């Protein structure tokens, strides 16, 4: 059989040695044999096959084809501008006897949208009706989009949630008073919350950076530098801001479920049915 395969291949530089081909033997202590002549410009080698390994690979492939394929889509939530406040700042804005009033549970366990809102006051303009999210935190944090930055006349850095040291200042106004924060205004870095079981399924770990492809819509694109945040208390969901959602055409006309926080102010938490495909970032 080898002779038939290699016959008439002299034009490629392969010259078969009939004796070597006939006597070729491969075994555990000699796993290959040369079957071409010394004048052959291209060497032909007989190697030992591993039939058991190939049978095992084919068996695994057949088994995998019959198993159900787990869902690898990631629900996408679009975060409108919002704020997280400390108890001290909340009291200064809403009064010492006020308490955060939940109006809607959010996708992440224990988090909720509040009835209370604040106004953001920047050097150029102000934005009213910015939603407070609860519960209260140990550090003040206000999250806006790049478009909001232009409107307010500020330059907020892109930061992971909770990392506000050295971020932009902003003035907050509530019904009971104003608070000028020396820092705390950020443009939130896009990220994916996921349970540790989801992290295993996707093959990622907390703190990894990945790329996410948004496909199936009118403006497919890839988001890079997406942070993975994996904890047992998290539910699977990717968070992007309104500018990023607009770039991917994930709006009121997208195929998805809308959960309005308040129908009269256009603020929504949107869970899109567009497919997100995750790819690990390589160095």
Coordinates of C-alpha atoms in Angstrom, one line a residue:
X1 CA 0.0 0.0 0.0
X2 CA 2.8 2.4 0.8
X3 CA 4.5 1.6 -2.5
X4 CA 1.3 2.5 -4.4
X5 CA 0.9 5.7 -2.5
X6 CA 4.5 6.9 -3.2
X7 CA 4.9 5.6 -6.8
X8 CA 5.5 8.2 -9.5
X9 CA 6.3 10.9 -7.0
X10 CA 9.9 11.3 -8.2
X11 CA 9.0 14.7 -9.6
X12 CA 8.4 15.8 -6.0
X13 CA 11.8 14.4 -5.0
X14 CA 10.4 11.3 -3.3
X15 CA 12.4 8.1 -4.3
X16 CA 11.1 5.0 -2.6
X17 CA 13.6 2.3 -1.5
X18 CA 11.9 -1.0 -2.2
X19 CA 14.0 -2.9 0.3
X20 CA 13.6 -0.4 3.1
X21 CA 9.9 -0.3 2.4
X22 CA 9.6 -4.1 2.5
X23 CA 11.6 -4.4 5.7
X24 CA 10.2 -1.4 7.5
X25 CA 9.2 -2.2 11.1
X26 CA 8.0 0.1 13.8
X27 CA 7.6 -0.9 17.4
X28 CA 7.8 0.6 20.9
X29 CA 11.6 0.9 20.9
X30 CA 11.7 2.0 17.3
X31 CA 8.8 4.2 16.5
X32 CA 9.7 5.2 12.9
X33 CA 11.5 3.9 9.8
X34 CA 12.9 5.7 6.8
X35 CA 11.7 4.1 3.5
X36 CA 13.3 6.4 0.9
X37 CA 16.7 6.2 -0.7
X38 CA 19.7 8.4 0.3
X39 CA 19.3 10.2 -3.1
X40 CA 15.7 11.2 -2.2
X41 CA 15.3 15.0 -1.7
X42 CA 12.2 14.4 0.3
X43 CA 12.2 11.7 3.0
X44 CA 9.2 9.4 3.6
X45 CA 8.9 8.0 7.1
X46 CA 6.8 5.2 8.5
X47 CA 5.5 6.0 12.0
X48 CA 3.8 3.8 14.6
X49 CA 0.1 4.5 14.8
X50 CA -1.8 4.6 18.1
X51 CA -5.1 3.0 17.1
X52 CA -6.4 2.9 20.7
X53 CA -5.9 6.7 21.0
X54 CA -7.7 7.3 17.7
X55 CA -10.6 5.1 18.6
X56 CA -10.9 6.9 22.0
X57 CA -10.9 10.3 20.2
X58 CA -13.6 9.3 17.8
X59 CA -15.7 7.8 20.6
X60 CA -15.4 11.0 22.6
X61 CA -16.4 13.1 19.6
X62 CA -19.5 10.9 19.0
X63 CA -20.5 11.2 22.7
X64 CA -20.0 15.0 22.7
X65 CA -22.2 15.3 19.6
X66 CA -25.1 13.5 21.4
X67 CA -24.8 15.6 24.6
X68 CA -27.0 18.7 24.9
X69 CA -25.0 21.9 24.3
X70 CA -25.2 24.3 27.3
X71 CA -26.3 27.9 26.6
X72 CA -23.4 30.2 26.3
X73 CA -25.4 33.4 25.8
X74 CA -25.0 36.3 28.3
X75 CA -27.9 38.5 29.2
X76 CA -27.0 42.2 28.7
X77 CA -28.2 45.0 31.1
X78 CA -28.0 48.6 30.0
X79 CA -27.2 50.8 33.0
X80 CA -28.5 54.4 32.8
X81 CA -26.8 57.0 34.9
X82 CA -27.1 56.3 38.6
X83 CA -25.5 56.8 42.0
X84 CA -24.5 54.8 45.1
X85 CA -24.3 56.8 48.3
X86 CA -23.0 56.5 51.8
X87 CA -25.3 57.0 54.8
X88 CA -23.7 60.4 55.5
X89 CA -24.2 61.7 52.0
X90 CA -27.8 60.3 51.8
X91 CA -28.7 62.1 55.0
X92 CA -27.3 65.3 53.8
X93 CA -29.3 65.1 50.6
X94 CA -32.6 63.7 51.9
X95 CA -32.7 64.5 55.6
X96 CA -31.5 62.7 58.8
X97 CA -34.8 60.8 59.1
X98 CA -35.0 59.6 55.5
X99 CA -34.3 56.0 54.5
X100 CA -33.7 54.6 51.0
X101 CA -37.1 53.5 49.6
X102 CA -36.9 50.4 47.3
X103 CA -39.1 50.5 44.2
X104 CA -37.6 47.6 42.1
X105 CA -35.3 44.7 42.7
X106 CA -32.3 44.6 40.4
X107 CA -30.9 41.5 38.8
X108 CA -28.0 41.2 41.2
X109 CA -29.2 39.7 44.5
X110 CA -29.8 42.2 47.3
X111 CA -29.5 45.3 45.0
X112 CA -32.5 47.6 44.2
X113 CA -33.5 50.8 42.6
X114 CA -34.7 53.5 45.0
X115 CA -37.5 56.0 44.8
X116 CA -35.0 58.8 45.7
X117 CA -33.2 60.7 43.0
X118 CA -30.6 63.4 42.9
X119 CA -29.4 66.1 40.5
X120 CA -25.8 66.2 39.2
X121 CA -24.4 69.7 38.9
X122 CA -21.3 70.2 36.7
X123 CA -19.4 73.2 35.5
X124 CA -21.4 73.4 32.2
X125 CA -24.9 72.0 33.0
X126 CA -26.9 69.8 35.3
X127 CA -28.7 66.5 35.0
X128 CA -31.8 66.0 37.1
X129 CA -33.6 62.8 38.2
X130 CA -30.6 60.5 38.6
X131 CA -31.6 57.3 40.3
X132 CA -30.2 56.1 43.6
X133 CA -29.4 52.4 43.8
X134 CA -29.3 50.6 47.1
X135 CA -28.3 49.5 49.6
X136 CA -26.1 52.3 50.9
X137 CA -22.4 51.8 50.5
X138 CA -19.2 52.7 52.3
X139 CA -18.1 55.0 49.4
X140 CA -20.0 57.5 47.2
X141 CA -20.0 56.5 43.6
X142 CA -21.8 58.2 40.6
X143 CA -21.8 56.4 37.3
X144 CA -22.4 58.3 34.0
X145 CA -21.8 57.9 30.3
X146 CA -19.4 59.7 28.1
X147 CA -22.2 61.7 26.6
X148 CA -23.2 62.8 30.1
X149 CA -19.6 63.9 30.7
X150 CA -19.9 66.3 27.7
X151 CA -23.2 67.7 29.0
X152 CA -21.9 68.3 32.5
X153 CA -18.5 69.6 31.4
X154 CA -16.5 67.0 33.3
X155 CA -13.9 64.3 32.5
X156 CA -14.8 61.2 34.5
X157 CA -12.2 58.3 34.2
X158 CA -13.2 54.8 33.2
X159 CA -13.0 52.8 36.4
X160 CA -14.0 49.5 37.8
X161 CA -16.9 49.8 40.3
X162 CA -15.6 50.7 43.7
X163 CA -12.4 52.2 42.5
X164 CA -13.1 55.9 42.9
X165 CA -9.8 57.1 44.4
X166 CA -8.7 60.2 42.4
X167 CA -11.8 60.2 40.2
X168 CA -13.7 63.3 39.1
X169 CA -15.5 65.6 41.5
X170 CA -19.2 66.3 41.3
X171 CA -21.9 68.2 43.2
X172 CA -25.1 66.4 44.2
X173 CA -28.4 68.1 44.9
X174 CA -31.3 66.6 46.8
X175 CA -34.4 67.9 48.5
X176 CA -32.6 68.6 51.8
X177 CA -29.4 70.1 50.5
X178 CA -26.3 69.8 48.4
X179 CA -23.1 67.8 48.7
X180 CA -19.9 68.5 46.8
X181 CA -18.0 65.3 46.4
X182 CA -14.2 65.7 45.9
X183 CA -14.2 62.4 44.0
X184 CA -16.6 59.6 43.1
X185 CA -17.7 60.4 39.5
X186 CA -16.7 57.7 37.1
X187 CA -17.6 56.2 33.7
X188 CA -18.1 52.5 34.7
X189 CA -15.9 50.0 32.9
X190 CA -18.0 47.4 31.1
X191 CA -18.1 44.1 33.0
X192 CA -19.8 40.8 33.4
X193 CA -21.2 39.6 36.7
X194 CA -21.3 35.8 37.0
X195 CA -21.7 33.1 39.5
X196 CA -18.6 31.0 40.1
X197 CA -20.4 28.0 38.4
X198 CA -20.8 30.2 35.3
X199 CA -17.1 31.1 35.4
X200 CA -16.3 27.4 35.3
X201 CA -18.7 27.0 32.3
X202 CA -17.1 29.8 30.4
X203 CA -13.5 28.9 31.4
X204 CA -12.7 32.2 33.1
X205 CA -11.8 33.5 36.5
X206 CA -12.6 36.6 38.6
X207 CA -10.5 39.5 37.3
X208 CA -10.0 38.1 33.8
X209 CA -10.4 40.4 30.8
X210 CA -12.4 39.1 27.9
X211 CA -13.9 40.2 24.6
X212 CA -17.6 39.9 24.0
X213 CA -19.1 39.7 20.5
X214 CA -22.6 41.0 20.2
X215 CA -24.2 39.2 17.2
X216 CA -27.7 38.8 15.8
X217 CA -28.6 42.5 15.6
X218 CA -28.3 45.3 13.1
X219 CA -25.0 46.5 14.4
X220 CA -22.8 43.5 15.4
X221 CA -19.7 44.5 17.2
X222 CA -17.0 43.3 19.7
X223 CA -16.5 44.8 23.1
X224 CA -12.9 44.4 24.3
X225 CA -11.4 44.8 27.8
X226 CA -14.5 43.4 29.5
X227 CA -13.9 42.6 33.2
X228 CA -15.0 39.3 34.7
X229 CA -16.5 39.6 38.2
X230 CA -17.2 36.2 39.6
X231 CA -18.7 35.5 43.0
X232 CA -21.1 33.0 44.5
X233 CA -23.5 35.9 45.1
X234 CA -23.6 37.1 41.5
X235 CA -26.1 36.3 38.7
X236 CA -24.9 36.1 35.1
X237 CA -25.3 39.5 33.4
X238 CA -23.1 41.9 31.4
X239 CA -23.4 45.6 32.2
X240 CA -22.8 48.3 29.7
X241 CA -23.8 51.9 29.7
X242 CA -26.2 53.7 27.3
X243 CA -23.5 54.9 24.9
X244 CA -22.2 51.3 24.5
X245 CA -25.8 50.0 24.0
X246 CA -26.5 52.6 21.4
X247 CA -23.4 51.6 19.5
X248 CA -24.7 48.1 19.3
X249 CA -28.3 49.2 18.6
X250 CA -29.5 47.7 21.8
X251 CA -32.4 50.0 22.4
X252 CA -36.2 50.0 22.8
X253 CA -36.5 48.4 19.4
X254 CA -34.1 45.5 20.1
X255 CA -35.4 42.0 20.7
X256 CA -35.4 41.8 24.4
X257 CA -37.3 42.3 27.7
X258 CA -37.7 45.8 29.0
X259 CA -38.1 46.4 32.7
X260 CA -38.9 50.1 33.1
X261 CA -37.7 51.7 36.3
X262 CA -40.0 54.6 35.5
X263 CA -42.0 54.9 32.3
X264 CA -41.9 58.7 32.3
X265 CA -38.2 59.3 32.5
X266 CA -36.9 56.8 29.9
X267 CA -34.7 55.0 32.3
X268 CA -34.7 51.3 31.7
X269 CA -32.9 48.1 32.7
X270 CA -32.8 46.2 29.5
X271 CA -32.1 42.5 29.2
X272 CA -31.4 41.9 25.5
X273 CA -31.9 38.7 23.6
X274 CA -28.9 39.5 21.4
X275 CA -26.3 36.8 21.6
X276 CA -23.0 37.6 23.4
X277 CA -20.1 35.4 22.6
X278 CA -17.2 35.5 25.1
X279 CA -13.5 35.2 24.2
X280 CA -10.6 35.1 26.7
X281 CA -8.2 38.0 26.2
X282 CA -4.7 36.8 25.2
X283 CA -1.5 38.6 26.3

